[in-house]
Amino acid sequence: MKKEDRHIETKLIHTGEPSPPILGAVSMPIFQSSTFEYAGQESYHDLKYIRLNNTPNHIALHEKLAALEGAERALVTASGMAAITTTLLSVLTTGDHLLAQDCLYGGTHDFLTKDFRDYGITYDFIKGNDPDSWKNKLRPNTRAIMVETITNPLLQVIDLEEVVRFARTHNLISIIDNTFASPINFRPPEWGFDISLHSCTKYLNGHSDIVAGAVIGKKGLIEKITRKLDHLGGCLDPHACFLLHRGIKTLAVRVRYQNESASKIAHFLDAHPAVKKVNYPGLENHPNHGRATRLFDGYGGMLSFELKGGIEAAERFIQKTTLPFVAPSLGGIETLITRPVTTSHSGLSPEERNRMGISEDLVRVSVGIESTEDLISDFEQALAQ
Ligand code: PLP
């Protein structure tokens, strides 16, 4: 069997592993060495050095991550934000313009709205659910379009195939933050995206114990972004590489369980009389359910909902649950619960949140790998209170 034909579960375990294994080690050892002996390299970027993201721990991860999404190359970074900012600063320069989906992760949104002007880069937000309006925002200097696979915290899925078509028609680089889906549920390069970004802090590592990021895509673009990262310095430490490498191996079993569990919890909440609205693309009543079914291999482990009792009921529910941690972030093995207005979206103004449809009483859940039955019974007792 050719390496490319292996199933994703096999790639997670075997692709990128040293062959033969180093001194017979079944698990990739940590190369905690900042520098390596000079071996006649002709370019600065080829010297082996942790900041240049090219030690054995980096290389193994790069090969594995590229294979997972069927891409030519991958690059790990110090955080999801390092992946996002380094990518944007690599593909855009002074005078350039970006089109960005109007409901991006708070950190990305802040980078565009607060930092872009320092670099002389401009942007316009586009309504994800209205592709006909995107053309009006195009400018002669528009170079790229950036979207997210599933939006946070409303779990919307825009027409991702149209994003790729639009980018190709207008000669733009298409960039997608695929953190929420993970390569198990969606692989952007297979659908024609130029660059797929991840906060590996979430599903890829999956254990809420490191911060890391990844950029996956075409060879030329990843090389360009690697050069920029060499200078900006957002490299991943080998110990974090080791933890990410270990976490990735169980990605398929974790995410598939989380898909199933989140789906059962979403259906339970949807049928509960105290619940006003549930946002989960796996629900038949979700406005993007058909599209999500066509594009994804699973609907993900994230959901959000509003209670009929408003903020007070939402706060009481959160306080009365006993299993989830009340914490921001997502994608780990433990269930996390939060009100986005107090955490992930607290940096936005009330007007911005209103425009995006993020209400004060919205509760977001990142479903972990605990027993689904135990989570539902915990939510049931919290709702009863
Ligand atoms: N992208 C998404 C969708 C996120 O949810 C996050 C963090 O919550 C990030 C990017 C940033 O990742 P990191 O915290 O690893 O920098």
Coordinates of C-alpha atoms and ligand atoms in Angstrom, one line a residue:
M1 CA 0.0 0.0 0.0
K2 CA 1.3 3.5 -0.9
K3 CA 1.8 5.8 2.1
E4 CA -0.7 8.3 0.7
D5 CA -3.4 5.6 0.5
R6 CA -3.2 4.8 4.1
H7 CA -6.3 5.7 6.2
I8 CA -6.1 8.6 8.5
E9 CA -6.0 6.4 11.6
T10 CA -2.8 4.7 10.3
K11 CA -1.2 8.0 9.3
L12 CA -1.8 9.3 12.8
I13 CA 0.3 6.5 14.2
H14 CA 2.9 5.8 11.5
T15 CA 3.5 8.8 9.2
G16 CA 6.5 10.9 10.0
E17 CA 7.9 8.4 12.5
P18 CA 11.7 7.9 12.2
S19 CA 12.5 4.8 10.1
P20 CA 14.3 2.8 11.4
P21 CA 13.2 3.8 14.9
I22 CA 15.9 5.7 16.8
L23 CA 17.8 3.1 18.9
G24 CA 14.6 1.0 18.6
A25 CA 12.4 3.5 20.4
V26 CA 8.8 3.0 19.6
S27 CA 7.9 6.5 20.7
M28 CA 9.6 9.6 19.2
P29 CA 12.4 10.7 21.6
I30 CA 12.7 14.4 22.6
F31 CA 15.7 16.1 21.0
Q32 CA 16.1 18.8 23.7
S33 CA 19.0 20.5 21.9
S34 CA 18.9 24.1 20.8
T35 CA 21.7 23.6 18.3
F36 CA 23.1 20.8 16.2
E37 CA 26.6 20.1 14.7
Y38 CA 27.3 22.0 11.5
A39 CA 26.9 19.6 8.5
G40 CA 28.0 21.8 5.6
Q41 CA 24.6 23.6 5.1
E42 CA 24.8 26.5 2.6
S43 CA 21.8 28.4 3.8
Y44 CA 21.1 30.0 7.2
H45 CA 17.6 28.5 7.2
D46 CA 19.0 25.0 6.8
L47 CA 21.1 25.1 10.0
K48 CA 19.6 22.8 12.6
Y49 CA 18.3 25.1 15.4
I50 CA 15.1 25.0 17.4
R51 CA 14.0 28.5 16.3
L52 CA 14.2 27.4 12.7
N53 CA 11.6 24.7 13.4
N54 CA 13.8 22.0 11.8
T55 CA 14.9 19.6 14.6
P56 CA 13.9 15.9 14.4
N57 CA 10.8 16.6 16.6
H58 CA 9.6 19.3 14.2
I59 CA 10.2 17.3 11.1
A60 CA 8.3 14.3 12.3
L61 CA 5.3 16.5 13.2
H62 CA 5.5 18.4 9.8
E63 CA 5.3 15.1 7.9
K64 CA 2.4 13.8 10.0
L65 CA 0.3 17.0 9.9
A66 CA 0.8 17.4 6.1
A67 CA -0.3 13.8 5.6
L68 CA -3.4 14.1 7.8
E69 CA -4.9 16.8 5.5
G70 CA -3.4 15.4 2.3
A71 CA -1.3 18.5 1.8
E72 CA 2.2 19.0 0.5
R73 CA 3.8 20.6 3.6
A74 CA 3.1 21.6 7.2
L75 CA 4.7 23.8 9.8
V76 CA 4.2 23.8 13.6
T77 CA 4.2 27.1 15.5
A78 CA 4.4 28.3 19.1
S79 CA 0.6 28.8 19.3
G80 CA -2.5 29.0 17.1
M81 CA -2.1 32.8 17.1
A82 CA 1.5 32.4 15.9
A83 CA 0.2 30.3 13.0
I84 CA -2.5 32.9 12.2
T85 CA -0.4 36.1 12.5
T86 CA 2.7 34.6 10.8
T87 CA 0.6 33.4 7.9
L88 CA -1.2 36.7 7.5
L89 CA 2.0 38.7 7.7
S90 CA 3.6 36.3 5.1
V91 CA 0.9 36.5 2.5
L92 CA 0.0 40.2 3.0
T93 CA 2.3 43.2 2.9
T94 CA 1.9 47.0 3.1
G95 CA -0.8 48.2 0.8
D96 CA -2.6 44.8 0.6
H97 CA -6.2 44.1 1.5
L98 CA -7.8 41.0 3.1
L99 CA -11.4 39.8 3.0
A100 CA -12.3 38.1 6.3
Q101 CA -15.4 36.3 7.6
D102 CA -17.3 38.5 10.0
C103 CA -17.4 35.9 12.8
L104 CA -13.7 35.0 13.4
Y105 CA -12.0 33.8 16.6
G106 CA -11.6 36.8 19.0
G107 CA -7.8 36.9 18.8
T108 CA -7.8 36.9 14.9
H109 CA -10.6 39.5 15.0
D110 CA -8.5 41.7 17.3
F111 CA -5.3 41.3 15.2
L112 CA -7.2 42.6 12.1
T113 CA -9.0 45.4 13.8
K114 CA -6.3 46.6 16.2
D115 CA -2.9 45.6 14.6
F116 CA -3.3 45.6 10.8
R117 CA -3.1 49.4 10.5
D118 CA 0.5 49.3 12.0
Y119 CA 1.5 47.3 8.9
G120 CA -0.4 49.4 6.4
I121 CA -2.7 46.4 5.7
T122 CA -6.5 46.9 5.3
Y123 CA -9.4 44.5 5.6
D124 CA -13.1 44.2 5.1
F125 CA -15.4 41.8 6.8
I126 CA -17.7 39.7 4.6
K127 CA -21.0 38.2 5.5
G128 CA -20.3 34.5 5.5
N129 CA -23.8 33.5 4.6
D130 CA -24.2 36.0 1.7
P131 CA -21.6 35.1 -1.0
D132 CA -23.3 37.4 -3.5
S133 CA -22.2 40.4 -1.4
W134 CA -18.5 39.3 -1.3
K135 CA -17.7 40.8 -4.7
N136 CA -18.7 44.3 -3.5
K137 CA -15.9 44.2 -1.0
L138 CA -13.2 43.2 -3.5
R139 CA -10.5 45.8 -4.2
P140 CA -7.7 45.8 -6.8
N141 CA -5.3 45.1 -3.9
T142 CA -7.2 42.2 -2.3
R143 CA -4.8 39.4 -1.9
A144 CA -6.4 36.8 0.4
I145 CA -9.7 35.6 1.9
M146 CA -9.8 34.1 5.5
V147 CA -12.7 32.1 7.0
E148 CA -13.3 29.4 9.7
T149 CA -14.6 25.9 9.1
I150 CA -17.2 26.2 11.9
T151 CA -17.7 29.5 13.6
N152 CA -17.3 30.1 17.3
P153 CA -19.5 30.2 19.3
L154 CA -22.6 29.9 17.0
L155 CA -21.3 26.8 15.1
Q156 CA -22.3 28.2 11.6
V157 CA -20.9 26.6 8.5
I158 CA -20.6 28.9 5.5
D159 CA -20.4 27.8 1.9
L160 CA -16.7 26.7 2.0
E161 CA -16.8 25.5 -1.6
E162 CA -17.9 28.9 -2.8
V163 CA -15.0 30.5 -0.8
V164 CA -12.5 28.3 -2.8
R165 CA -14.3 29.1 -6.1
F166 CA -14.3 32.9 -5.3
A167 CA -10.6 32.8 -4.3
R168 CA -9.7 31.1 -7.6
T169 CA -11.8 33.4 -9.7
H170 CA -10.3 36.5 -8.2
N171 CA -6.7 35.2 -7.7
L172 CA -6.8 35.3 -3.9
I173 CA -5.0 33.0 -1.4
S174 CA -7.7 31.1 0.5
I175 CA -7.0 30.6 4.2
I176 CA -9.2 28.7 6.6
D177 CA -8.9 28.2 10.4
N178 CA -9.8 24.5 10.7
T179 CA -9.3 24.3 14.5
F180 CA -12.9 23.4 15.3
A181 CA -13.3 20.6 12.8
S182 CA -9.8 19.0 13.2
P183 CA -8.5 16.9 10.2
I184 CA -10.8 14.0 11.3
N185 CA -13.9 15.9 10.3
F186 CA -12.6 18.2 7.5
R187 CA -9.4 18.4 5.5
P188 CA -9.3 21.9 3.7
P189 CA -6.6 21.1 1.2
E190 CA -8.7 18.3 -0.2
W191 CA -11.4 20.9 -0.9
G192 CA -9.0 23.3 -2.6
F193 CA -8.0 25.6 0.2
D194 CA -4.4 27.0 -0.1
I195 CA -3.7 27.2 3.7
S196 CA -5.3 25.4 6.6
L197 CA -4.5 26.8 10.1
H198 CA -4.9 25.1 13.5
S199 CA -4.7 26.0 17.1
C200 CA -3.1 22.6 18.0
T201 CA -3.8 23.7 21.6
K202 CA -7.3 22.3 21.0
Y203 CA -8.2 19.0 19.3
L204 CA -4.8 18.1 17.7
N205 CA -3.1 17.9 21.1
G206 CA -6.3 17.2 22.9
H207 CA -5.1 17.2 26.5
S208 CA -5.2 20.9 27.5
D209 CA -1.6 20.9 28.5
I210 CA 0.3 22.8 25.8
V211 CA -0.2 25.8 23.5
A212 CA 0.7 25.1 19.8
G213 CA -0.3 25.9 16.3
A214 CA 0.1 24.6 12.7
V215 CA 0.0 25.9 9.1
I216 CA -0.7 23.3 6.5
G217 CA -0.8 23.7 2.7
K218 CA 1.1 24.1 -0.5
K219 CA 4.9 23.8 -0.6
G220 CA 5.7 27.3 -1.8
L221 CA 3.4 29.0 0.7
I222 CA 4.6 27.0 3.6
E223 CA 8.2 27.7 2.7
K224 CA 7.4 31.4 2.6
I225 CA 5.6 31.2 6.0
T226 CA 8.5 29.2 7.5
R227 CA 11.0 32.0 6.5
K228 CA 8.8 34.6 8.2
L229 CA 8.5 32.4 11.3
D230 CA 12.3 31.9 11.4
H231 CA 12.5 35.7 11.8
L232 CA 9.5 36.3 14.0
G233 CA 10.6 33.5 16.3
G234 CA 7.3 31.8 17.0
C235 CA 8.9 28.3 17.1
L236 CA 7.5 25.3 19.0
D237 CA 9.8 23.9 21.8
P238 CA 10.8 20.2 21.4
H239 CA 9.1 19.2 24.6
A240 CA 5.8 20.8 23.4
C241 CA 6.5 19.0 20.0
F242 CA 6.7 15.7 21.9
L243 CA 3.5 16.3 23.8
L244 CA 1.7 17.3 20.6
H245 CA 3.1 14.3 18.8
R246 CA 1.8 12.0 21.6
G247 CA -1.6 13.7 21.7
I248 CA -2.1 13.6 17.9
K249 CA -1.9 9.8 17.9
T250 CA -5.3 9.4 19.6
L251 CA -7.0 12.2 17.5
A252 CA -9.3 9.9 15.6
V253 CA -10.6 8.0 18.6
R254 CA -11.0 11.1 20.6
V255 CA -12.8 13.2 17.9
R256 CA -15.1 10.5 16.8
Y257 CA -16.2 9.9 20.4
Q258 CA -16.6 13.6 20.9
N259 CA -18.7 13.9 17.6
E260 CA -21.0 11.2 18.9
S261 CA -21.3 12.5 22.4
A262 CA -21.9 16.1 21.4
S263 CA -24.6 15.0 19.0
K264 CA -26.4 13.1 21.7
I265 CA -26.1 16.0 24.1
A266 CA -27.3 18.5 21.5
H267 CA -30.4 16.3 20.8
F268 CA -31.0 16.0 24.6
L269 CA -30.8 19.8 25.0
D270 CA -32.9 20.5 21.9
A271 CA -35.8 18.4 23.4
H272 CA -35.5 20.0 26.9
P273 CA -38.3 22.4 27.8
A274 CA -36.0 24.9 29.6
V275 CA -33.8 25.3 26.5
K276 CA -34.6 28.1 24.0
K277 CA -32.2 27.3 21.2
V278 CA -29.3 24.8 20.5
N279 CA -26.5 25.5 17.9
Y280 CA -25.1 22.3 16.6
P281 CA -24.5 21.6 12.9
G282 CA -25.5 17.9 13.5
L283 CA -29.1 18.9 14.4
E284 CA -31.5 18.6 11.6
N285 CA -33.0 22.0 12.4
H286 CA -29.5 23.8 12.1
P287 CA -29.6 26.1 9.1
N288 CA -26.4 24.7 7.7
H289 CA -27.1 21.0 8.5
G290 CA -27.2 19.9 4.9
R291 CA -23.9 21.6 4.0
A292 CA -22.2 20.3 7.1
T293 CA -23.4 16.8 6.2
R294 CA -22.0 17.1 2.7
L295 CA -18.6 18.6 3.7
F296 CA -17.8 17.0 7.0
D297 CA -17.1 13.5 8.2
G298 CA -18.4 14.5 11.7
Y299 CA -20.2 17.5 13.2
G300 CA -17.6 18.1 15.9
G301 CA -17.6 18.2 19.7
M302 CA -18.6 21.9 20.2
L303 CA -22.2 23.1 20.8
S304 CA -23.8 26.2 22.2
F305 CA -27.3 27.0 23.5
E306 CA -29.5 29.6 25.1
L307 CA -31.9 28.9 28.0
K308 CA -35.4 30.3 28.3
G309 CA -34.5 31.9 31.7
G310 CA -31.8 34.2 30.2
I311 CA -28.5 35.2 31.8
E312 CA -29.5 34.2 35.3
A313 CA -30.6 30.7 34.3
A314 CA -27.4 30.4 32.2
E315 CA -25.2 31.3 35.1
R316 CA -27.1 29.0 37.5
F317 CA -26.8 26.1 35.0
I318 CA -23.1 26.6 34.7
Q319 CA -22.7 26.7 38.5
K320 CA -24.8 23.7 39.1
T321 CA -23.1 21.4 36.7
T322 CA -20.6 19.1 38.4
L323 CA -18.6 17.5 35.6
P324 CA -17.5 20.2 33.3
F325 CA -14.7 22.7 34.2
V326 CA -15.9 26.3 33.9
A327 CA -13.1 27.4 31.6
P328 CA -12.4 28.9 28.1
S329 CA -10.5 26.9 25.4
L330 CA -11.8 23.7 23.9
G331 CA -11.0 20.4 22.2
G332 CA -9.5 18.6 25.3
I333 CA -10.5 15.3 26.8
E334 CA -12.4 17.1 29.7
T335 CA -15.7 18.8 29.1
L336 CA -15.4 22.6 29.4
I337 CA -18.3 25.1 29.7
T338 CA -18.3 28.8 29.4
R339 CA -20.3 31.9 28.6
P340 CA -18.5 33.3 25.5
V341 CA -19.3 37.0 26.5
T342 CA -17.2 36.5 29.6
T343 CA -14.3 34.7 28.0
S344 CA -13.6 34.1 24.3
H345 CA -15.6 37.1 23.1
S346 CA -15.2 39.5 26.0
G347 CA -12.7 41.6 23.9
L348 CA -15.5 42.5 21.5
S349 CA -17.8 45.5 22.1
P350 CA -21.5 44.7 22.9
E351 CA -22.4 46.2 19.4
E352 CA -19.9 43.8 17.7
R353 CA -21.3 40.8 19.6
N354 CA -24.9 41.9 18.8
R355 CA -24.0 42.1 15.1
M356 CA -22.6 38.6 15.2
G357 CA -25.7 37.3 17.1
I358 CA -23.8 36.3 20.3
S359 CA -26.2 36.9 23.2
E360 CA -25.2 37.5 26.8
D361 CA -26.9 34.3 27.9
L362 CA -25.2 32.0 25.3
V363 CA -23.6 28.9 26.9
R364 CA -20.8 27.1 25.0
V365 CA -19.8 23.5 25.7
S366 CA -16.7 21.7 24.5
V367 CA -17.6 18.1 25.0
G368 CA -14.8 15.9 26.4
I369 CA -14.5 12.1 26.5
E370 CA -16.4 11.4 29.7
S371 CA -19.4 9.1 29.6
T372 CA -22.1 10.7 27.5
E373 CA -24.7 9.3 29.9
D374 CA -23.0 10.9 32.9
L375 CA -22.8 14.3 31.1
I376 CA -26.4 14.2 30.1
S377 CA -27.5 13.3 33.6
D378 CA -25.3 16.1 35.0
F379 CA -26.9 18.6 32.6
E380 CA -30.3 17.3 33.4
Q381 CA -29.9 17.8 37.2
A382 CA -28.4 21.3 36.5
L383 CA -31.3 22.3 34.3
A384 CA -33.8 21.1 36.9
Q385 CA -32.3 23.6 39.3
Ligands
PLP1 N1 -8.4 29.7 16.3 C1 -9.5 29.3 17.0 C2 -10.7 28.9 16.3 C3 -9.4 29.3 18.4 O1 -10.5 28.9 19.1 C4 -8.2 29.7 19.0 C5 -8.1 29.8 20.5 O2 -9.1 29.6 21.2 C6 -7.1 30.1 18.3 C7 -7.2 30.1 16.9 C8 -5.9 30.6 18.9 O3 -5.1 29.5 19.4 P1 -4.0 29.6 20.5 O4 -4.7 29.9 21.8 O5 -3.4 28.3 20.5 O6 -3.1 30.7 20.1

